[in-house]
PDB file of C-alpha atoms in Angstrom:
ATOM      1  CA  MET N   9      24.486  -1.123 -23.093  1.00 56.00           C
ATOM      2  CA  SER N  10      25.374  -4.168 -22.115  1.00 62.00           C
ATOM      3  CA  ASN N  11      24.331  -5.665 -18.986  1.00 70.00           C
ATOM      4  CA  VAL N  12      26.151  -7.198 -16.212  1.00 70.00           C
ATOM      5  CA  LYS N  13      25.624  -9.557 -14.107  1.00 77.00           C
ATOM      6  CA  LEU N  14      27.475  -9.302 -10.858  1.00 72.00           C
ATOM      7  CA  SER N  15      27.974 -12.688  -8.862  1.00 79.00           C
ATOM      8  CA  LYS N  16      25.705 -13.387  -4.857  1.00 78.00           C
ATOM      9  CA  ALA N  17      30.029 -13.008  -3.933  1.00 71.00           C
ATOM     10  CA  LYS N  18      30.945  -9.474  -5.405  1.00 73.00           C
ATOM     11  CA  ILE N  19      27.619  -7.936  -4.624  1.00 72.00           C
ATOM     12  CA  ALA N  20      28.346  -8.892  -0.905  1.00 64.00           C
ATOM     13  CA  ILE N  21      31.285  -7.163  -1.457  1.00 72.00           C
ATOM     14  CA  ILE N  22      29.667  -4.012  -2.368  1.00 71.00           C
ATOM     15  CA  VAL N  23      26.847  -3.940   0.672  1.00 66.00           C
ATOM     16  CA  VAL N  24      29.623  -5.099   4.162  1.00 58.00           C
ATOM     17  CA  THR N  25      31.922  -2.581   2.274  1.00 68.00           C
ATOM     18  CA  ALA N  26      29.555   0.887   1.594  1.00 65.00           C
ATOM     19  CA  VAL N  27      28.002  -0.404   4.939  1.00 59.00           C
ATOM     20  CA  ILE N  28      31.881   0.349   6.425  1.00 66.00           C
ATOM     21  CA  PHE N  29      31.987   3.373   4.457  1.00 61.00           C
ATOM     22  CA  ALA N  30      29.237   4.215   6.180  1.00 62.00           C
ATOM     23  CA  LEU N  31      30.352   3.819   9.419  1.00 66.00           C
ATOM     24  CA  LEU N  32      33.123   6.166   9.018  1.00 67.00           C
ATOM     25  CA  ALA N  33      31.848   8.341   7.568  1.00 66.00           C
ATOM     26  CA  VAL N  34      29.409   8.574  10.948  1.00 61.00           C
ATOM     27  CA  GLY N  35      32.690   8.400  12.801  1.00 65.00           C
ATOM     28  CA  GLY N  36      34.266  10.501  11.099  1.00 64.00           C
ATOM     29  CA  ILE N  37      31.219  13.704  11.717  1.00 70.00           C
ATOM     30  CA  TYR N  38      31.402  11.911  15.152  1.00 62.00           C
ATOM     31  CA  CYS N  39      34.484  13.038  16.049  1.00 60.00           C
ATOM     32  CA  VAL N  40      34.730  16.144  14.827  1.00 62.00           C
ATOM     33  CA  ALA N  41      31.482  16.810  16.429  1.00 60.00           C
ATOM     34  CA  THR N  42      32.606  16.105  19.499  1.00 57.00           C
ATOM     35  CA  ASP N  43      36.029  16.876  19.048  1.00 61.00           C
ATOM     36  CA  GLN N  44      37.825  14.210  19.971  1.00 61.00           C
ATOM     37  CA  SER N  45      40.647  11.678  17.898  1.00 64.00           C
ATOM     38  CA  PRO N  46      39.266   8.789  16.848  1.00 65.00           C
ATOM     39  CA  ALA N  47      41.742   6.819  19.180  1.00 60.00           C
ATOM     40  CA  ASN N  48      39.513   8.888  22.580  1.00 60.00           C
ATOM     41  CA  ALA N  49      35.944   8.132  20.593  1.00 59.00           C
ATOM     42  CA  ILE N  50      37.132   4.780  20.244  1.00 55.00           C
ATOM     43  CA  SER N  51      38.545   4.033  23.689  1.00 53.00           C
ATOM     44  CA  ALA N  52      35.450   6.513  25.236  1.00 53.00           C
ATOM     45  CA  ALA N  53      32.947   4.544  23.115  1.00 49.00           C
ATOM     46  CA  THR N  54      34.279   1.483  25.521  1.00 43.00           C
ATOM     47  CA  ALA N  55      34.255   2.134  28.479  1.00 46.00           C
ATOM     48  CA  HIS N  56      30.961   3.146  28.804  1.00 52.00           C
ATOM     49  CA  GLN N  57      29.047   4.111  32.047  1.00 61.00           C
ATOM     50  CA  ASP N  58      28.865  -0.064  32.842  1.00 71.00           C
ATOM     51  CA  LYS N  59      32.751   0.180  34.200  1.00 89.00           C
ATOM     52  CA  LEU N  60      31.038   3.187  36.322  1.00 92.00           C
ATOM     53  CA  VAL N  61      29.094   1.320  38.389  1.00 95.00           C
ATOM     54  CA  GLY N  62      29.258   0.011  41.282  1.00 95.00           C
ATOM     55  CA  LYS N  63      31.322   0.631  44.469  1.00 95.00           C
ATOM     56  CA  TRP N  64      34.555   3.049  44.272  1.00 96.00           C
ATOM     57  CA  GLN N  65      37.281   2.993  47.219  1.00 95.00           C
ATOM     58  CA  SER N  66      39.136   6.466  47.678  1.00 93.00           C
ATOM     59  CA  GLN N  67      42.970   5.262  47.705  1.00 91.00           C
ATOM     60  CA  LYS N  68      45.017   8.019  48.778  1.00 88.00           C
ATOM     61  CA  SER N  69      41.609   8.676  52.461  1.00 83.00           C
ATOM     62  CA  PRO N  70      40.571   5.291  52.022  1.00 82.00           C
ATOM     63  CA  GLY N  71      37.575   5.486  54.738  1.00 87.00           C
ATOM     64  CA  LEU N  72      37.165   9.246  54.485  1.00 89.00           C
ATOM     65  CA  SER N  73      35.979   9.142  50.644  1.00 92.00           C
ATOM     66  CA  ALA N  74      33.980   6.936  47.997  1.00 94.00           C
ATOM     67  CA  TYR N  75      31.328   6.333  45.049  1.00 95.00           C
ATOM     68  CA  VAL N  76      28.918   4.457  44.090  1.00 96.00           C
ATOM     69  CA  PHE N  77      27.330   4.516  40.753  1.00 96.00           C
ATOM     70  CA  TYR N  78      24.502   2.932  40.598  1.00 96.00           C
ATOM     71  CA  ASP N  79      23.187   1.774  36.546  1.00 92.00           C
ATOM     72  CA  ASP N  80      20.461   4.110  37.099  1.00 94.00           C
ATOM     73  CA  GLY N  81      22.361   7.513  36.679  1.00 94.00           C
ATOM     74  CA  THR N  82      22.673   8.244  40.013  1.00 95.00           C
ATOM     75  CA  TYR N  83      25.310   7.657  42.409  1.00 95.00           C
ATOM     76  CA  ASP N  84      25.972   8.089  46.519  1.00 94.00           C
ATOM     77  CA  THR N  85      29.276   9.717  47.470  1.00 92.00           C
ATOM     78  CA  TYR N  86      30.516   9.883  51.031  1.00 92.00           C
ATOM     79  CA  LEU N  87      32.680  12.299  53.172  1.00 89.00           C
ATOM     80  CA  SER N  88      33.307   9.987  56.162  1.00 86.00           C
ATOM     81  CA  THR N  89      30.190   8.254  57.294  1.00 83.00           C
ATOM     82  CA  VAL N  90      28.263  11.798  55.323  1.00 87.00           C
ATOM     83  CA  ASN N  91      26.361  10.865  52.553  1.00 89.00           C
ATOM     84  CA  PHE N  92      25.130  13.228  49.417  1.00 90.00           C
ATOM     85  CA  SER N  93      22.774  11.753  46.059  1.00 92.00           C
ATOM     86  CA  GLY N  94      22.200  12.671  43.072  1.00 94.00           C
ATOM     87  CA  GLU N  95      22.666  12.152  39.827  1.00 95.00           C
ATOM     88  CA  TYR N  96      25.451  11.680  36.965  1.00 95.00           C
ATOM     89  CA  THR N  97      25.578  11.624  33.129  1.00 94.00           C
ATOM     90  CA  VAL N  98      28.561   9.918  31.162  1.00 94.00           C
ATOM     91  CA  LYS N  99      29.711  11.505  27.923  1.00 92.00           C
ATOM     92  CA  GLY N 100      33.117  10.213  26.242  1.00 90.00           C
ATOM     93  CA  ASN N 101      34.434  10.445  28.734  1.00 91.00           C
ATOM     94  CA  LYS N 102      33.550  13.106  31.136  1.00 94.00           C
ATOM     95  CA  ILE N 103      30.517  12.672  34.059  1.00 95.00           C
ATOM     96  CA  THR N 104      28.855  14.977  35.729  1.00 95.00           C
ATOM     97  CA  LEU N 105      27.671  15.516  38.943  1.00 95.00           C
ATOM     98  CA  THR N 106      24.354  16.299  39.430  1.00 95.00           C
ATOM     99  CA  ASN N 107      23.434  17.710  42.528  1.00 88.00           C
ATOM    100  CA  PRO N 108      19.156  17.669  42.065  1.00 82.00           C
ATOM    101  CA  ASN N 109      18.762  19.878  45.250  1.00 82.00           C
ATOM    102  CA  THR N 110      21.385  22.148  44.434  1.00 84.00           C
ATOM    103  CA  SER N 111      21.488  21.584  40.511  1.00 80.00           C
ATOM    104  CA  GLY N 112      25.116  21.991  41.292  1.00 88.00           C
ATOM    105  CA  GLU N 113      27.422  20.697  38.673  1.00 92.00           C
ATOM    106  CA  VAL N 114      30.911  18.892  38.954  1.00 93.00           C
ATOM    107  CA  VAL N 115      32.343  17.509  35.377  1.00 95.00           C
ATOM    108  CA  TYR N 116      35.340  14.939  36.077  1.00 95.00           C
ATOM    109  CA  LYS N 117      37.506  13.210  33.832  1.00 95.00           C
ATOM    110  CA  TYR N 118      37.033  10.589  34.343  1.00 94.00           C
ATOM    111  CA  LYS N 119      39.327   5.980  33.346  1.00 94.00           C
ATOM    112  CA  VAL N 120      39.269   3.165  34.213  1.00 94.00           C
ATOM    113  CA  LYS N 121      41.858   1.583  33.796  1.00 93.00           C
ATOM    114  CA  GLY N 122      40.690  -2.829  35.626  1.00 92.00           C
ATOM    115  CA  LYS N 123      40.157  -1.980  39.550  1.00 94.00           C
ATOM    116  CA  VAL N 124      40.633   1.473  39.764  1.00 95.00           C
ATOM    117  CA  LEU N 125      38.826   4.747  38.814  1.00 95.00           C
ATOM    118  CA  THR N 126      41.350   7.759  38.551  1.00 95.00           C
ATOM    119  CA  LEU N 127      38.189  11.765  38.420  1.00 95.00           C
ATOM    120  CA  THR N 128      40.504  14.103  37.121  1.00 96.00           C
ATOM    121  CA  LEU N 129      38.390  17.580  37.875  1.00 94.00           C
ATOM    122  CA  ILE N 130      38.533  19.741  35.354  1.00 94.00           C
ATOM    123  CA  GLU N 131      37.618  23.537  36.762  1.00 90.00           C
ATOM    124  CA  ASP N 132      37.010  26.246  33.832  1.00 87.00           C
ATOM    125  CA  GLY N 133      37.781  23.771  31.414  1.00 85.00           C
ATOM    126  CA  LYS N 134      41.338  22.813  32.231  1.00 90.00           C
ATOM    127  CA  GLU N 135      41.908  19.782  34.388  1.00 91.00           C
ATOM    128  CA  SER N 136      42.669  19.889  38.243  1.00 88.00           C
ATOM    129  CA  ASP N 137      43.434  18.036  40.897  1.00 87.00           C
ATOM    130  CA  SER N 138      42.812  13.849  40.740  1.00 92.00           C
ATOM    131  CA  ASN N 139      42.208  11.481  42.581  1.00 93.00           C
ATOM    132  CA  THR N 140      41.943   6.727  42.196  1.00 95.00           C
ATOM    133  CA  TYR N 141      39.876   4.911  44.124  1.00 95.00           C
ATOM    134  CA  ASP N 142      40.087   1.070  43.953  1.00 94.00           C
ATOM    135  CA  SER N 143      36.292  -0.374  43.875  1.00 94.00           C
ATOM    136  CA  VAL N 144      36.104  -2.583  46.432  1.00 94.00           C
ATOM    137  CA  ASP N 145      32.783  -5.024  47.267  1.00 93.00           C
ATOM    138  CA  GLU N 146      32.021  -3.047  50.588  1.00 92.00           C
ATOM    139  CA  LEU N 147      32.772   0.598  51.440  1.00 90.00           C
ATOM    140  CA  LYS N 148      34.494   0.928  54.755  1.00 88.00           C
ATOM    141  CA  MET N 149      33.327   4.780  55.586  1.00 87.00           C
ATOM    142  CA  LYS N 150      35.450   5.680  58.680  1.00 85.00           C
ATOM    143  CA  THR N 151      33.248   7.890  61.154  1.00 84.00           C
ATOM    144  CA  LEU N 152      35.492  11.848  62.398  1.00 76.00           C
ATOM    145  CA  ALA N 153      36.312  10.098  65.418  1.00 80.00           C
ATOM    146  CA  ASP N 154      38.024   7.300  63.983  1.00 75.00           C
ATOM    147  CA  LEU N 155      39.822   9.464  60.984  1.00 69.00           C
ATOM    148  CA  ILE N 156      40.864  11.920  64.164  1.00 77.00           C
ATOM    149  CA  GLY N 157      42.139   8.948  65.908  1.00 74.00           C
ATOM    150  CA  ASP N 158      43.380   7.736  63.145  1.00 69.00           C
ATOM    151  CA  SER N 159      45.832  11.101  62.180  1.00 69.00           C
ATOM    152  CA  VAL N 160      46.879  10.747  66.909  1.00 72.00           C
ATOM    153  CA  LYS N 161      48.359   7.693  66.194  1.00 69.00           C
ATOM    154  CA  ASP N 162      49.757   7.750  62.588  1.00 66.00           C
ATOM    155  CA  SER N 163      51.984  11.537  64.548  1.00 66.00           C
ATOM    156  CA  ASN N 164      52.700   9.470  66.636  1.00 64.00           C
ATOM    157  CA  THR N 165      54.341   6.474  65.979  1.00 61.00           C
ATOM    158  CA  THR N 166      56.204   9.509  63.814  1.00 54.00           C
ATOM    159  CA  THR N 167      57.334  10.761  66.430  1.00 51.00           C
ATOM    160  CA  THR N 168      58.185   7.008  68.205  1.00 52.00           C
ATOM    161  CA  LYS N 169      60.707   6.909  65.277  1.00 54.00           C
ATOM    162  CA  ALA N 170      62.082  10.056  64.272  1.00 52.00           C
ATOM    163  CA  GLU N 171      63.316  10.468  68.349  1.00 55.00           C
TER     164      GLU N 171
END
């Protein structure tokens, strides 16, 4: 049997190829274990919790609904000026909000695109309601009295236009 001498360049290529193969194998196992397509796994890997951290104001009901996600895994949610706090975990493209006082959990599929957060409620394994939130520097929550006043103004404007 003869000794084969490999150049440093060939050894480097073999090592790089082995590392790439190992990463692909681990990625394939991850995709099978989490029941995700490779495209979703890559998307989930790039949509880290970092994109989620910040203040989010409802597009549909500004002043009524908002979330603040902190980098320590805690969150605040607002309904008008009422605040609820809890903890959240991110796994892939799903976020689980937990209320530590009641151990209640809510699971959402989430997506951050630019400065817009979309939360889609998952109940019994099925997706239902979706809500979108804008990234904001400061929350501008309204009291219930303000919201009722806005509703009355909108109602009067609609009535005036109809006449």
